Amino acid sequence: MRLAIIGTGYVGLVSGVCFADFGHTVICVDKDLEKIETLRAGGVPIFEPGLEELISNNVNEERLFFTTDIKDAVKNAEAVFIAVGTPSRRGDGHADLSYVYAAAEEIADLIDGFTVIITKSTVPVGTGDKVEEIIRARKPDADFVVVSNPEFLREGAAINDFKRPDRVVVGTEDSRAIEVMKEIYRPLYLNETPMLFTNRQTSELIKYAANAFLAMKITFINEMADLCEKVGANVQQVSKGIGLDGRIGRKFLNAGPGYGGSCFPKDTLAIVKTARDYGSPLEIIESVERVNKARKLSMADKIIDACGGSVEGKTIAILGLAFKPNTDDMRDAPSLDIIPALQNKGASIKAFDPESMKAAAQLLKDVEYSDQAYACIEGADALVIITEWDQFRALSLARVKTALKSPVVIDLRNIYDPADMARIGFQYTSVGRPSSV
Ligand code: NAD
């Protein structure tokens, strides 16, 4: 099939590449000329494991193309995916749909013959109706169907998630569109990936319900970690103890500094707003949102406490800036709250992240970046681990101890064992665990 993808960011690029790898001919469009030039020159504008090789294979096989000209892409396409950003709208937290609607206008002018238009962006319930209205108003005789097909991939594991998803959700009741969607996802369909066909509203809501639930699960275990610290319990064992119950499950029960990233913060906010608009508030998710925001800031207090009550004049080494490992994405990363809060209390910050320092430099001020972990730690008064990259799990602890001015380690991801750390002589603080159990 011939597919167009509008928006070549994390989701558009990964979707486009994977669809090409399924055998479709895919044209990815973006307004960002630099991004498209990078891709055309064989580069990759984001860090995502495995992406570079997959792009180059599919470009070489002439199944994958990049352009800034939407005309090239949409003319003759049987299906057009909208994968543009839906950030929080400034001021009120609703999803900003201006990019989606602008894309719909542009598509309307170009569709030719029966075309399925698919919202892959995360969009509030009712957005598909509005997209349909926009296109119908602009081109009354167009033959098209608007389908919702939310994306559930995780950055850092995006290719595997896209090619081996837990499920594919498709929101349409139109039989022609259902056939097109089955054809697009045929390799997965044959693979017996569950495909859930729903109406458009249900599909739009499933995406927000999934993210709200996962954000709630993380926030639940984070609050439980705080209680563990007060009562001398170990949150990792609590996670295991409850997670082994099949009704609960073990994933998303790692206590930490609060969730960040390009999805959970904005999506929880948006679903809360939508629910209020419809007079059906989601009070649990409202609390999740509030608790998580406060948690990120409270991590700075935790670090200050671990440093003896003050960081004034101290140098703090930060390992990990991205919101999670294996990505360079800094959107809503906990480091963006923690670092300025420490600086406000008089700390100097040194930092290292394997992939996100370029993006971080745009967002954080007065940070001294190092080119590797030990250089970052050298001479610091304390080490703080914010993101659990694999390379930080395997540090030589003897070397860390020698490099630090004082042996203070604050591990916000629980990647080290409190007993080991105590034995080596660190003053070790983690999340929700007694210091030497
Ligand atoms: P992104 O900001 O990385 O990419 C969006 C791209 O769209 C940008 O490159 C921008 O230049 C381009 N764009 C905007 N308007 C355009 C237009 N009219 N024509 C062509 N290009 C245009 O965003 P993202 O992280 O890929 O997210 C896209 C959507 O997918 C969002 O709704 C997001 O919530 C959802 N989503 C993201 C993830 C994730 O992990 N990032 C996962 C699931 C769903």
Short mmCIF file of C-alpha atoms and ligand atoms in Angstrom, two decimals:
data_model
loop_
_atom_site.label_atom_id
_atom_site.label_comp_id
_atom_site.label_asym_id
_atom_site.label_seq_id
_atom_site.Cartn_x
_atom_site.Cartn_y
_atom_site.Cartn_z
CA MET A 1 0.00 0.00 0.00
CA ARG A 2 0.99 3.60 -0.39
CA LEU A 3 1.02 5.46 2.93
CA ALA A 4 1.69 9.06 3.92
CA ILE A 5 2.78 10.01 7.42
CA ILE A 6 2.33 13.65 8.42
CA GLY A 7 4.78 14.52 11.21
CA THR A 8 8.15 12.76 11.38
CA GLY A 9 8.85 12.93 15.12
CA TYR A 10 9.27 9.97 17.49
CA VAL A 11 5.97 8.41 16.54
CA GLY A 12 5.76 9.41 12.87
CA LEU A 13 9.30 8.31 12.11
CA VAL A 14 9.09 4.98 13.93
CA SER A 15 5.66 4.23 12.44
CA GLY A 16 6.79 5.19 8.95
CA VAL A 17 9.94 3.07 9.12
CA CYS A 18 8.14 0.06 10.52
CA PHE A 19 5.30 0.28 7.99
CA ALA A 20 7.95 0.42 5.24
CA ASP A 21 9.57 -2.63 6.79
CA PHE A 22 6.18 -4.37 6.62
CA GLY A 23 6.46 -3.86 2.82
CA HIS A 24 4.40 -0.69 2.29
CA THR A 25 5.62 2.34 0.36
CA VAL A 26 5.80 5.17 2.87
CA ILE A 27 6.39 8.88 2.45
CA CYS A 28 7.14 10.71 5.69
CA VAL A 29 6.46 14.45 5.73
CA ASP A 30 7.67 17.08 8.14
CA LYS A 31 7.62 20.85 8.12
CA ASP A 32 11.00 20.88 9.80
CA LEU A 33 13.44 21.17 6.90
CA GLU A 34 16.48 20.37 9.04
CA LYS A 35 14.91 17.11 10.20
CA ILE A 36 14.08 16.04 6.65
CA GLU A 37 17.53 17.02 5.37
CA THR A 38 19.16 15.00 8.16
CA LEU A 39 17.06 11.97 7.23
CA ARG A 40 17.75 12.37 3.53
CA ALA A 41 21.45 12.55 4.26
CA GLY A 42 21.25 9.21 6.09
CA GLY A 43 21.20 10.69 9.60
CA VAL A 44 18.62 10.22 12.36
CA PRO A 45 17.30 13.26 14.23
CA ILE A 46 16.43 11.32 17.41
CA PHE A 47 18.16 8.63 19.43
CA GLU A 48 16.21 5.38 19.30
CA PRO A 49 17.97 2.00 19.39
CA GLY A 50 17.87 0.14 16.06
CA LEU A 51 16.26 3.00 14.15
CA GLU A 52 19.22 4.05 12.02
CA GLU A 53 19.74 0.62 10.48
CA LEU A 54 16.04 0.11 9.81
CA ILE A 55 15.78 3.50 8.10
CA SER A 56 18.78 2.85 5.91
CA ASN A 57 17.53 -0.64 4.90
CA ASN A 58 14.15 0.68 3.86
CA VAL A 59 15.50 3.76 2.11
CA ASN A 60 17.85 1.50 0.13
CA GLU A 61 14.93 -0.79 -0.77
CA GLU A 62 13.10 2.33 -2.03
CA ARG A 63 10.13 1.82 0.25
CA LEU A 64 10.77 4.83 2.51
CA PHE A 65 10.97 8.49 1.47
CA PHE A 66 11.24 11.82 3.28
CA THR A 67 9.87 15.15 2.13
CA THR A 68 8.76 18.57 3.31
CA ASP A 69 6.18 18.71 0.55
CA ILE A 70 2.89 17.27 1.73
CA LYS A 71 1.64 17.15 -1.88
CA ASP A 72 4.18 14.48 -2.84
CA ALA A 73 3.01 12.37 0.05
CA VAL A 74 -0.77 12.67 0.10
CA LYS A 75 -1.50 12.57 -3.62
CA ASN A 76 -2.15 8.90 -4.48
CA ALA A 77 -1.82 7.74 -0.86
CA GLU A 78 -4.41 5.16 0.16
CA ALA A 79 -3.98 6.06 3.81
CA VAL A 80 -2.67 9.20 5.51
CA PHE A 81 -1.50 9.07 9.12
CA ILE A 82 -1.53 12.25 11.20
CA ALA A 83 1.35 11.90 13.69
CA VAL A 84 1.96 15.54 14.63
CA GLY A 85 2.49 16.73 18.20
CA THR A 86 -0.37 17.36 20.64
CA PRO A 87 1.40 19.19 23.47
CA SER A 88 -0.34 20.75 26.47
CA ARG A 89 -2.00 23.98 25.52
CA ARG A 90 -0.41 26.88 27.38
CA GLY A 91 -2.56 28.16 30.19
CA ASP A 92 -5.17 25.42 30.57
CA GLY A 93 -3.54 22.01 30.01
CA HIS A 94 -5.96 20.88 27.30
CA ALA A 95 -4.30 19.10 24.37
CA ASP A 96 -3.26 21.67 21.78
CA LEU A 97 -4.86 20.38 18.60
CA SER A 98 -3.77 23.17 16.32
CA TYR A 99 -1.17 20.98 14.56
CA VAL A 100 -3.72 18.21 13.99
CA TYR A 101 -6.30 20.60 12.57
CA ALA A 102 -3.73 22.36 10.38
CA ALA A 103 -2.67 18.96 9.01
CA ALA A 104 -6.34 18.09 8.34
CA GLU A 105 -6.76 21.29 6.31
CA GLU A 106 -3.69 20.54 4.24
CA ILE A 107 -4.74 16.93 3.64
CA ALA A 108 -8.25 18.01 2.57
CA ASP A 109 -6.89 19.94 -0.37
CA LEU A 110 -4.94 16.95 -1.65
CA ILE A 111 -6.94 13.78 -1.21
CA ASP A 112 -7.76 12.07 -4.43
CA GLY A 113 -9.96 8.94 -4.53
CA PHE A 114 -10.97 6.93 -1.46
CA THR A 115 -8.55 7.80 1.36
CA VAL A 116 -8.40 6.68 4.95
CA ILE A 117 -7.17 9.43 7.27
CA ILE A 118 -5.83 8.11 10.51
CA THR A 119 -5.12 10.02 13.72
CA LYS A 120 -2.08 8.35 15.26
CA SER A 121 -1.38 11.37 17.45
CA THR A 122 -2.87 11.11 20.93
CA VAL A 123 -6.05 13.18 20.65
CA PRO A 124 -8.97 13.82 22.98
CA VAL A 125 -12.28 12.16 22.40
CA GLY A 126 -14.20 13.96 19.64
CA THR A 127 -11.10 15.04 17.68
CA GLY A 128 -11.84 12.57 14.88
CA ASP A 129 -15.27 14.18 14.45
CA LYS A 130 -13.68 17.59 14.18
CA VAL A 131 -11.07 16.38 11.66
CA GLU A 132 -13.88 14.91 9.58
CA GLU A 133 -15.77 18.22 9.77
CA ILE A 134 -12.71 20.22 8.67
CA ILE A 135 -12.09 18.01 5.65
CA ARG A 136 -15.77 17.84 4.69
CA ALA A 137 -16.10 21.64 4.90
CA ARG A 138 -13.04 22.15 2.76
CA LYS A 139 -13.76 19.46 0.18
CA PRO A 140 -17.44 18.46 0.32
CA ASP A 141 -17.21 15.76 -2.36
CA ALA A 142 -14.11 14.00 -0.99
CA ASP A 143 -14.35 10.24 -0.45
CA PHE A 144 -12.65 9.61 2.90
CA VAL A 145 -13.03 8.07 6.35
CA VAL A 146 -11.36 9.33 9.53
CA VAL A 147 -10.06 6.52 11.75
CA SER A 148 -8.51 6.62 15.21
CA ASN A 149 -5.44 4.40 15.64
CA PRO A 150 -3.58 5.46 18.80
CA GLU A 151 0.06 4.53 19.26
CA PHE A 152 1.31 2.78 22.38
CA LEU A 153 5.05 2.53 21.65
CA ARG A 154 7.56 3.42 24.35
CA GLU A 155 10.59 5.52 23.51
CA GLY A 156 13.73 3.45 23.97
CA ALA A 157 11.93 0.27 22.89
CA ALA A 158 9.90 1.80 20.08
CA ILE A 159 10.70 -0.55 17.21
CA ASN A 160 9.99 -3.68 19.16
CA ASP A 161 6.82 -2.13 20.58
CA PHE A 162 5.65 -1.17 17.11
CA LYS A 163 6.43 -4.50 15.50
CA ARG A 164 5.31 -6.66 18.39
CA PRO A 165 2.59 -4.64 20.11
CA ASP A 166 0.36 -6.02 22.84
CA ARG A 167 -2.57 -4.85 20.72
CA VAL A 168 -3.56 -2.58 17.86
CA VAL A 169 -6.60 -0.41 18.50
CA VAL A 170 -8.61 0.80 15.51
CA GLY A 171 -11.53 3.18 15.92
CA THR A 172 -13.88 3.07 12.96
CA GLU A 173 -17.13 1.40 12.07
CA ASP A 174 -16.68 1.86 8.32
CA SER A 175 -16.19 -1.48 6.57
CA ARG A 176 -13.98 -0.08 3.78
CA ALA A 177 -11.72 1.59 6.34
CA ILE A 178 -11.56 -1.60 8.41
CA GLU A 179 -10.30 -3.50 5.34
CA VAL A 180 -7.63 -0.84 4.71
CA MET A 181 -6.49 -0.95 8.36
CA LYS A 182 -6.31 -4.76 8.27
CA GLU A 183 -4.19 -4.56 5.13
CA ILE A 184 -1.85 -1.97 6.67
CA TYR A 185 -1.32 -4.12 9.75
CA ARG A 186 -1.43 -7.42 7.84
CA PRO A 187 1.95 -8.71 9.10
CA LEU A 188 0.76 -8.23 12.68
CA TYR A 189 -2.72 -9.50 11.94
CA LEU A 190 -1.23 -12.71 10.54
CA ASN A 191 0.94 -12.85 13.65
CA GLU A 192 -2.19 -12.95 15.77
CA THR A 193 -1.58 -9.60 17.42
CA PRO A 194 -4.93 -8.74 18.98
CA MET A 195 -6.66 -6.09 16.88
CA LEU A 196 -9.43 -4.31 18.70
CA PHE A 197 -12.00 -2.62 16.46
CA THR A 198 -14.11 -0.02 18.26
CA ASN A 199 -15.96 3.15 17.43
CA ARG A 200 -13.80 6.26 17.10
CA GLN A 201 -14.64 7.74 20.49
CA THR A 202 -13.77 4.52 22.32
CA SER A 203 -10.45 4.23 20.54
CA GLU A 204 -9.55 7.85 21.35
CA LEU A 205 -10.40 7.26 24.99
CA ILE A 206 -8.49 3.95 25.24
CA LYS A 207 -5.20 5.76 24.67
CA TYR A 208 -5.81 8.27 27.48
CA ALA A 209 -7.22 5.60 29.79
CA ALA A 210 -4.08 3.49 29.28
CA ASN A 211 -1.70 6.35 30.02
CA ALA A 212 -3.74 7.56 32.98
CA PHE A 213 -3.75 4.05 34.44
CA LEU A 214 0.01 3.63 34.03
CA ALA A 215 0.68 7.06 35.53
CA MET A 216 -1.55 6.08 38.45
CA LYS A 217 0.35 2.83 38.96
CA ILE A 218 3.68 4.66 39.10
CA THR A 219 2.30 7.30 41.46
CA PHE A 220 0.80 4.62 43.68
CA ILE A 221 4.13 2.90 44.20
CA ASN A 222 5.90 6.24 44.67
CA GLU A 223 3.58 7.17 47.53
CA MET A 224 3.97 3.66 48.92
CA ALA A 225 7.76 4.22 48.82
CA ASP A 226 7.36 7.31 51.02
CA LEU A 227 5.39 5.25 53.52
CA CYS A 228 8.03 2.50 53.39
CA GLU A 229 10.67 5.06 54.36
CA LYS A 230 8.65 6.06 57.42
CA VAL A 231 7.90 2.55 58.65
CA GLY A 232 11.16 0.78 57.76
CA ALA A 233 9.72 -1.31 54.93
CA ASN A 234 11.30 -2.03 51.55
CA VAL A 235 9.30 -0.82 48.55
CA GLN A 236 11.01 -3.19 46.11
CA GLN A 237 9.77 -6.12 48.16
CA VAL A 238 6.34 -4.52 48.43
CA SER A 239 6.30 -4.22 44.61
CA LYS A 240 7.27 -7.83 44.24
CA GLY A 241 4.81 -8.93 46.89
CA ILE A 242 1.88 -7.23 45.22
CA GLY A 243 3.09 -7.57 41.62
CA LEU A 244 3.16 -11.36 41.79
CA ASP A 245 -0.60 -11.15 42.10
CA GLY A 246 -1.74 -11.62 38.50
CA ARG A 247 -4.49 -9.06 38.99
CA ILE A 248 -1.86 -6.40 39.73
CA GLY A 249 1.16 -7.38 37.61
CA ARG A 250 4.81 -6.49 38.19
CA LYS A 251 5.37 -3.81 35.58
CA PHE A 252 5.30 -0.09 36.34
CA LEU A 253 5.88 -0.69 40.04
CA ASN A 254 9.40 0.74 40.31
CA ALA A 255 9.51 3.63 42.77
CA GLY A 256 11.42 6.67 41.57
CA PRO A 257 11.47 10.44 41.21
CA GLY A 258 8.07 10.74 39.50
CA TYR A 259 7.05 10.15 35.91
CA GLY A 260 8.04 12.51 33.11
CA GLY A 261 8.38 12.21 29.36
CA SER A 262 6.48 13.30 26.33
CA CYS A 263 3.24 11.49 27.16
CA PHE A 264 2.16 10.88 30.77
CA PRO A 265 2.33 14.46 32.06
CA LYS A 266 0.47 16.00 29.13
CA ASP A 267 -1.96 13.12 28.66
CA THR A 268 -3.03 12.95 32.31
CA LEU A 269 -3.59 16.69 32.25
CA ALA A 270 -5.60 16.50 29.03
CA ILE A 271 -7.88 13.64 30.15
CA VAL A 272 -8.53 15.45 33.42
CA LYS A 273 -9.59 18.55 31.45
CA THR A 274 -11.77 16.55 29.05
CA ALA A 275 -13.46 14.75 31.94
CA ARG A 276 -14.20 18.06 33.70
CA ASP A 277 -15.61 19.50 30.45
CA TYR A 278 -18.02 16.58 30.23
CA GLY A 279 -19.01 16.95 33.90
CA SER A 280 -17.54 13.56 34.77
CA PRO A 281 -14.36 14.36 36.72
CA LEU A 282 -11.55 11.81 37.09
CA GLU A 283 -10.64 12.65 40.65
CA ILE A 284 -8.10 9.84 40.97
CA ILE A 285 -6.15 11.13 37.97
CA GLU A 286 -6.39 14.70 39.23
CA SER A 287 -4.63 13.53 42.41
CA VAL A 288 -2.07 11.55 40.41
CA GLU A 289 -1.22 14.66 38.42
CA ARG A 290 -0.85 16.82 41.54
CA VAL A 291 1.10 14.23 43.54
CA ASN A 292 3.52 13.56 40.69
CA LYS A 293 4.25 17.22 40.13
CA ALA A 294 5.00 17.72 43.84
CA ARG A 295 7.11 14.58 43.93
CA LYS A 296 9.58 15.76 41.30
CA LEU A 297 10.28 18.89 43.33
CA SER A 298 10.42 16.99 46.61
CA MET A 299 13.32 14.96 45.20
CA ALA A 300 15.47 18.08 45.52
CA ASP A 301 14.65 18.18 49.27
CA LYS A 302 15.57 14.51 49.55
CA ILE A 303 18.95 15.27 47.97
CA ILE A 304 19.50 18.28 50.23
CA ASP A 305 18.67 16.17 53.33
CA ALA A 306 21.11 13.50 52.19
CA CYS A 307 23.77 16.21 51.83
CA GLY A 308 23.38 17.11 55.50
CA GLY A 309 20.66 19.76 55.14
CA SER A 310 22.38 22.14 52.72
CA VAL A 311 23.86 22.14 49.23
CA GLU A 312 25.04 25.73 49.43
CA GLY A 313 28.47 25.92 47.78
CA LYS A 314 28.48 22.18 47.06
CA THR A 315 29.02 20.48 43.72
CA ILE A 316 26.43 17.86 42.88
CA ALA A 317 27.16 15.31 40.14
CA ILE A 318 24.06 14.20 38.24
CA LEU A 319 24.07 10.99 36.23
CA GLY A 320 21.13 10.76 33.82
CA LEU A 321 19.07 13.67 32.49
CA ALA A 322 16.62 12.11 29.99
CA PHE A 323 13.23 11.12 31.38
CA LYS A 324 14.20 7.48 31.01
CA PRO A 325 17.07 5.40 29.62
CA ASN A 326 17.65 4.74 25.91
CA THR A 327 16.20 8.03 24.75
CA ASP A 328 17.44 11.56 24.28
CA ASP A 329 13.98 12.94 25.06
CA MET A 330 14.03 15.59 27.79
CA ARG A 331 10.34 16.50 27.72
CA ASP A 332 9.08 16.88 31.31
CA ALA A 333 12.09 14.94 32.63
CA PRO A 334 12.38 14.98 36.47
CA SER A 335 15.91 16.41 36.04
CA LEU A 336 14.31 19.64 34.78
CA ASP A 337 12.66 20.16 38.19
CA ILE A 338 15.40 18.75 40.38
CA ILE A 339 18.42 20.58 38.95
CA PRO A 340 17.04 24.16 39.10
CA ALA A 341 15.74 23.50 42.63
CA LEU A 342 19.25 22.46 43.73
CA GLN A 343 20.78 25.46 41.96
CA ASN A 344 18.33 27.75 43.77
CA LYS A 345 19.72 26.40 47.03
CA GLY A 346 23.26 27.28 46.01
CA ALA A 347 24.50 24.02 44.43
CA SER A 348 26.78 23.85 41.39
CA ILE A 349 25.76 21.10 38.98
CA LYS A 350 27.88 18.77 36.89
CA ALA A 351 26.00 16.34 34.68
CA PHE A 352 26.40 13.45 32.29
CA ASP A 353 23.86 11.64 30.14
CA PRO A 354 24.84 9.32 27.27
CA GLU A 355 22.38 10.83 24.76
CA SER A 356 20.40 13.80 26.04
CA MET A 357 23.02 16.47 26.86
CA LYS A 358 22.46 18.38 23.63
CA ALA A 359 18.72 18.62 24.31
CA ALA A 360 19.34 19.32 28.01
CA ALA A 361 21.64 22.23 27.20
CA GLN A 362 18.66 24.02 25.62
CA LEU A 363 16.59 23.64 28.77
CA LEU A 364 18.97 23.89 31.74
CA LYS A 365 21.19 26.81 32.67
CA ASP A 366 24.66 26.85 34.26
CA VAL A 367 25.28 23.12 34.12
CA GLU A 368 28.80 21.81 33.51
CA TYR A 369 28.50 18.82 31.18
CA SER A 370 31.00 15.98 31.32
CA ASP A 371 31.85 13.54 28.57
CA GLN A 372 31.65 10.46 30.76
CA ALA A 373 30.36 9.32 34.14
CA TYR A 374 33.60 9.27 36.17
CA ALA A 375 34.62 12.71 34.92
CA CYS A 376 31.26 13.98 36.10
CA ILE A 377 31.69 12.48 39.57
CA GLU A 378 35.30 13.63 40.03
CA GLY A 379 35.58 16.07 42.93
CA ALA A 380 31.81 16.31 43.56
CA ASP A 381 30.33 16.50 47.05
CA ALA A 382 27.55 14.06 46.17
CA LEU A 383 26.41 11.83 43.33
CA VAL A 384 22.75 11.74 42.29
CA ILE A 385 21.48 9.09 39.87
CA ILE A 386 18.32 10.35 38.15
CA THR A 387 18.06 8.09 35.08
CA GLU A 388 18.91 4.39 35.18
CA TRP A 389 20.98 3.97 32.01
CA ASP A 390 22.59 0.51 31.95
CA GLN A 391 26.08 2.01 32.10
CA PHE A 392 25.23 3.59 35.49
CA ARG A 393 24.22 0.22 36.90
CA ALA A 394 27.72 -1.11 36.41
CA LEU A 395 29.93 1.67 37.78
CA SER A 396 33.09 0.67 39.63
CA LEU A 397 31.98 1.65 43.12
CA ALA A 398 35.55 1.80 44.37
CA ARG A 399 36.33 4.30 41.62
CA VAL A 400 33.20 6.31 42.43
CA LYS A 401 34.21 6.47 46.09
CA THR A 402 37.70 7.68 45.25
CA ALA A 403 36.38 10.26 42.80
CA LEU A 404 33.84 11.81 45.16
CA LYS A 405 34.96 14.42 47.69
CA SER A 406 32.56 12.89 50.21
CA PRO A 407 30.95 9.47 49.76
CA VAL A 408 27.35 10.61 49.42
CA VAL A 409 25.18 8.83 46.84
CA ILE A 410 21.51 9.50 46.22
CA ASP A 411 20.07 6.84 43.95
CA LEU A 412 16.61 7.90 42.76
CA ARG A 413 16.18 4.68 40.74
CA ASN A 414 17.17 2.05 43.32
CA ILE A 415 19.81 0.54 41.05
CA TYR A 416 22.28 -0.26 43.82
CA ASP A 417 21.98 -2.52 46.84
CA PRO A 418 21.86 -0.58 50.15
CA ALA A 419 23.86 -3.31 51.94
CA ASP A 420 26.67 -3.22 49.34
CA MET A 421 26.76 0.55 49.44
CA ALA A 422 26.97 0.60 53.25
CA ARG A 423 29.75 -2.01 53.20
CA ILE A 424 31.83 0.10 50.81
CA GLY A 425 31.33 3.10 53.06
CA PHE A 426 28.87 5.23 51.13
CA GLN A 427 26.22 7.34 52.80
CA TYR A 428 23.59 5.93 50.51
CA THR A 429 20.04 7.17 50.09
CA SER A 430 17.56 5.46 47.77
CA VAL A 431 13.78 5.51 47.33
CA GLY A 432 11.56 3.62 49.75
CA ARG A 433 14.24 1.31 51.14
CA PRO A 434 15.91 1.17 54.55
CA SER A 435 19.54 2.27 54.17
CA SER A 436 21.19 -1.13 54.74
CA VAL A 437 18.67 -3.93 54.29
P1 NAD B 1 7.23 15.15 18.00
O1 NAD B 1 7.10 16.53 18.51
O2 NAD B 1 8.49 14.37 18.21
O3 NAD B 1 6.94 15.14 16.43
C1 NAD B 1 5.89 15.83 15.80
C2 NAD B 1 6.40 16.27 14.41
O4 NAD B 1 5.31 16.78 13.65
C3 NAD B 1 7.44 17.40 14.46
O5 NAD B 1 8.61 16.97 13.80
C4 NAD B 1 6.76 18.57 13.72
O6 NAD B 1 7.68 19.35 12.98
C5 NAD B 1 5.80 17.83 12.81
N1 NAD B 1 4.65 18.59 12.32
C6 NAD B 1 3.78 19.37 13.00
N2 NAD B 1 2.84 19.85 12.17
C7 NAD B 1 3.11 19.36 10.94
C8 NAD B 1 2.47 19.48 9.67
N3 NAD B 1 1.35 20.19 9.49
N4 NAD B 1 3.03 18.86 8.61
C9 NAD B 1 4.15 18.12 8.78
N5 NAD B 1 4.79 17.97 9.95
C10 NAD B 1 4.27 18.57 11.02
O7 NAD B 1 5.99 14.35 18.61
P2 NAD B 1 5.89 12.78 18.97
O8 NAD B 1 6.56 12.50 20.27
O9 NAD B 1 6.23 11.97 17.78
O10 NAD B 1 4.32 12.69 19.24
C11 NAD B 1 3.39 12.75 18.19
C12 NAD B 1 2.05 12.29 18.75
O11 NAD B 1 2.12 10.91 19.13
C13 NAD B 1 1.58 13.04 19.99
O12 NAD B 1 0.19 13.18 19.96
C14 NAD B 1 1.99 12.12 21.13
O13 NAD B 1 1.18 12.28 22.26
C15 NAD B 1 1.74 10.76 20.50
N6 NAD B 1 2.54 9.68 21.09
C16 NAD B 1 3.86 9.88 21.39
C17 NAD B 1 4.60 8.83 21.93
C18 NAD B 1 6.06 9.02 22.28
O14 NAD B 1 6.60 8.15 22.94
N7 NAD B 1 6.70 10.09 21.87
C19 NAD B 1 4.01 7.57 22.15
C20 NAD B 1 2.67 7.40 21.80
C21 NAD B 1 1.95 8.45 21.27
#
